[in-house]
Amino acid sequence: MTELLYPTTFPRWRPEAEREAVMAGSEAMLRRAIEALELLLGTAGAAGTGSGPLQAAKHADLLESLHFNMAVLEEKFAQDPQWEELRRLRAEVSRQAQWLASSPDVPWSFTCHALLLLLCLKQCMGLLAAAFCPPQPNPKMAEAAPPLSPDTLSIAQEKIIQAALQFVVTLGLCPYLLPGVGLPLGNRTEFSDLVQEVVSPGCLSSATRKLYATCSVLMEVARHPSLGSLILTRHLGDLMAGLCQLGFCPARRKGKDVKLQEELMGLTEEERSSCRGALRGLLDRVYQPLVVRELLLLQGGSKQASRSGVRDPEHGLAPAPAWLRRLCGQLLSERLIRLGGVQAVVRGILEGAGAGAAGGSSAEAAAADWRKCDVVARILSSCPQQSLSLEDYCRQVCPQVLQLFLIQDKLTACQFQRVATTTVLTMARQHPQQAEKHLLRPMLDPLLRCSEDDVAELLLEDPPAGTVLVKEEELSGCVESVFKVYVVGNEPLAVLLDSLQPVLGTIFSLWCFTKQNVSFLRSPCQEILLWFLEKRERQTALSILEGLARLGGATHSLHPLCQFQAGSEGGAVVTVRAAVGDEDEALFQKVSSEQWQLEQLVELLSHCQSSGLAGDFFLCCLKELTHVAGQGGSRVESVPLSSSKSPLDLEQGCSPHIERQERRLQVLQLMAMLCQSVSDTLFTDITQVVEFVAATLQRACASLACSSGGTVEAQTLSMAMGLVAAVLGGAVQLKPADFAALKGLVPLLEDVSHIHPEPVVQELAADLRITICTHGAFSTETVCSAAHSTLGKSDAKGAVRARPGMSQDSTERSPGEAPGTKAALPQNHTESSSAADRVSTVPRGRLSAENSAAEPGSGSGDLQELLLSVYDPDIPARAAALRRLSRLIEQRDQEALKIQEKLLKVFLENLEHEDPFVYLSAIQGDMVFLHRDNLIHAFLRGVRDPDSTLRASSLSNLGELCQMLHFQLGSVLHEVTWCLTTVVKTDHQAEVRRAAVHVVVLLLRGLSTRAVEVLRDALLDLYRLLKSVVRCELDEVTVLHAQLALEELDSIMRELLFPRQTLEKKIEVLP
């Protein structure tokens, strides 16, 4: 653009007196320029308030007001001698800027007057800044603020200049913009709407020249820092719109030469080129997020709005021309791929929604606007047309995307990390190869540097012990980023799973390390491991678990010469391990570390029980044990001492056997730990039970084939066959699909029946095979006896040999289970453990009566026997009778319905029984879990009732419900806590506050030591609530309830922190 050059420097060699004189004259001229703007605007005393006379003028009145103000200004210049200097300066500026000459067009003439005064003002401020020589700082007053520059504007002066700029933009820039370029005047203020009706753009060439003159002067004035900040903070979008139109609006038309086009457009190609250069310089100068936001606004409404002729209802934007949309897209792409461009784009889009400093108090509302974050992620994951290639674009943008995870600002971290997570996932879906190369591997780099493959090259340099390989901030940032992308993103894409698998061993080692210390990395590491094991294919997950257990498998573990050390910020660092000179000490450390990691692996598997992974891994270990057992005997072929073989040859000959024994011991140790820790809920379905039995039978057959069967093998085989008999005898409810799984045991049972030396075992195996093949339609007395023996029954006379309806009502026929089968039977097919233990002790006669009562079509004699059993002093017998009576009522049994009043009395009497096994059998407490949500909703609604008695009653019921739910309370824990806190702090009735505090008492009493695990982070809120009640509550009863709750909490914490010491010995077989 054409530059207006004025002397803005002052020679430093002039005398001080002359310098001060020039500064005094410049200050006076600056004040005169401000006064001139004030006269021109006609808003003296009310500048910038929007209440001047021009705001209320209409049409002709507006033109008359503008003309009158210009006349007043010219009269002031002509009559006041103190304004002579300013008049001469204005005349000089006007000669240099010939396009700002006066015009019969009143709005444009007014704009020219304002632009000339702004140029004069900029000249005066430049002279003041050039002549200013700051004094030397006084060391005795170092805390004193430095003197202000003489060109600093006051608040009142800034208001006047802002008003002048508003008039310039409204009268001299916006009316000459093409439709769809920039924000229309009609969508701004009432005065802008009035200007749109008054100002006539005229012909295209005239409008373009006027637009060019306004933009040129504004760009020149913006060179001064103070004036530039006033222009660019308020009118950046309008200035960018004008420059875009001047420099990029298509000017060529078919059939017309270049010279004719220039005459029609009013600009030469050189002037258009200068406008393009000025636009790019402006974009590079301004705060980039602001540039991004203005470019998005310049793009206008959507294409659908363009086709339908309507405006964007959200922003009131007219559809932008196609050339402007393409230009803004190109400029946005350039902003994106430059250094720091990703953050600029993200901030530019999100700051308007409340993120960052520009968002202010609406930052929390913007954090919930996930749609906008997804839009930004789609923009970042799409390669623009301006990029050379997708590879080049990813190389420039992906490192900046990873930097979004490391932002620490609390206002913006939530949104930025959400954008980064969504971008990584979108890239992984659309471009998996580039995502793995430019996003996932750099993200996992700190963990990859710890693996055995990657650290080997570094250790060749022989670094000293303690050398830091991975810093704490790198490792912490890596783990947190992986947690956000993989776990929080929760998209099990193949590229994500494949990229995470090589570092899973390092993450597991880090998790084991955090279990020995206090670290915030413990929870994310555990969640990452559980997520991978859940989302990966089952066979791959089992292979990973084998690797973590050091049984082989596809797992890259931490390098032996690397170790984790606690970091100063609660994280961890990776350092070079110091060498241990003593071989015994090194072996002890190795064995201890492997033992600790094995224990943690078992704990990790305890969190995978619902998915069945723990049971599958146990079966995998069992099959491995069978494989080892089938490889040969336990003795080594003896080598004669006179043999010519060397000791090395002897050692090599024994190595395979030693390795097999070592692996067998490792598997045995792992299986023992699994049985000890997660035996009660190890298997989750019949299929796993069948696989367990099949593996046991295979191992027994292998042992028999090798003639190595011993006492352990015999007991294992007996247990497995007894388990099959129990399953077929009614311990679980079998379905047709279960029999399909059981058929896999038929060949194994046939082998056992042929090769086992004991006739009893052969007969049982043959009978089990027959029962499976007939789907339980025929069962021999041998199978029934084995089933009853396994389930803890002492005789089998009540067993039914032909039971065609076993799969429909087999659960009722087996009211208990022996402790020996508790670990093997699936969790979802069994009764509660307490019920099973109690019923297993029922006498023989009671069981026979119960079995006969369980059959459909019970007669009156059976019903009378059940009524007698209700008053039996034996607790299990009474509970079993109550449960059977409740089933008869539910099945609408005719005999039971005839005496339903008597049965109701029986149930009510047993509600008062002190044993929970009895009164729960009378009321079926399991219905609480089924209707938990409805009950909680009803009680919480009752807390808001106007009647205080009903509120107190609802809280009391809520306390009893929470006491019963125990671990099922987790999902509604925060709602209940918030309700109690609100009632205690806001309710005016003392009885309601008492009930609220009493709920806490019941909750703590019901949970006991499990309160810490169930309540978790809500426990601190409850503690603070109770303390505030003790300090501030006036009602003595409420205070007493709070003190009781605090005592309960104190006893719980004491029992956890100082458990009772028990003397026990534990013998483990180390590999």
PDB file of C-alpha atoms in Angstrom, residues 436 441 444 447-454 486 495-507 532 536 544 554-558:
ATOM      1  CA  GLU A 436       1.047 -44.236  14.323  1.00  0.00           C
ATOM      2  CA  ARG A 441       5.005 -43.304  18.634  1.00  0.00           C
ATOM      3  CA  LEU A 444       4.781 -43.360  23.693  1.00  0.00           C
ATOM      4  CA  LEU A 447       7.920 -45.620  27.542  1.00  0.00           C
ATOM      5  CA  LEU A 448       9.576 -47.058  24.445  1.00  0.00           C
ATOM      6  CA  ARG A 449      12.927 -45.786  25.661  1.00  0.00           C
ATOM      7  CA  CYS A 450      12.582 -48.031  28.711  1.00  0.00           C
ATOM      8  CA  SER A 451      11.933 -51.273  26.845  1.00  0.00           C
ATOM      9  CA  GLU A 452      14.572 -53.904  26.302  1.00  0.00           C
ATOM     10  CA  ASP A 453      14.868 -53.304  22.558  1.00  0.00           C
ATOM     11  CA  ASP A 454      15.235 -49.515  22.581  1.00  0.00           C
ATOM     12  CA  TYR A 486      -6.749 -44.753  25.066  1.00  0.00           C
ATOM     13  CA  VAL A 495      -3.677 -49.111  15.429  1.00  0.00           C
ATOM     14  CA  LEU A 496      -4.170 -48.009  19.037  1.00  0.00           C
ATOM     15  CA  LEU A 497      -3.997 -51.533  20.421  1.00  0.00           C
ATOM     16  CA  ASP A 498      -0.993 -52.450  18.288  1.00  0.00           C
ATOM     17  CA  SER A 499       0.911 -49.322  19.319  1.00  0.00           C
ATOM     18  CA  LEU A 500       0.228 -49.821  23.017  1.00  0.00           C
ATOM     19  CA  GLN A 501       1.218 -53.480  23.167  1.00  0.00           C
ATOM     20  CA  PRO A 502       5.028 -52.939  22.995  1.00  0.00           C
ATOM     21  CA  VAL A 503       4.992 -50.667  26.079  1.00  0.00           C
ATOM     22  CA  LEU A 504       2.522 -52.678  28.131  1.00  0.00           C
ATOM     23  CA  GLY A 505       5.278 -54.472  30.025  1.00  0.00           C
ATOM     24  CA  THR A 506       6.880 -51.147  30.961  1.00  0.00           C
ATOM     25  CA  ILE A 507       3.532 -49.778  32.125  1.00  0.00           C
ATOM     26  CA  PHE A 532      -6.030 -53.043  27.019  1.00  0.00           C
ATOM     27  CA  ARG A 536      -7.743 -56.817  23.049  1.00  0.00           C
ATOM     28  CA  ILE A 544       0.250 -60.641  27.218  1.00  0.00           C
ATOM     29  CA  ALA A 554       4.433 -61.255  23.450  1.00  0.00           C
ATOM     30  CA  THR A 555       5.441 -58.672  26.048  1.00  0.00           C
ATOM     31  CA  HIS A 556       8.392 -56.284  26.050  1.00  0.00           C
ATOM     32  CA  SER A 557       9.404 -55.734  29.645  1.00  0.00           C
ATOM     33  CA  LEU A 558      11.587 -53.137  31.321  1.00  0.00           C
TER      34      LEU A 558
END
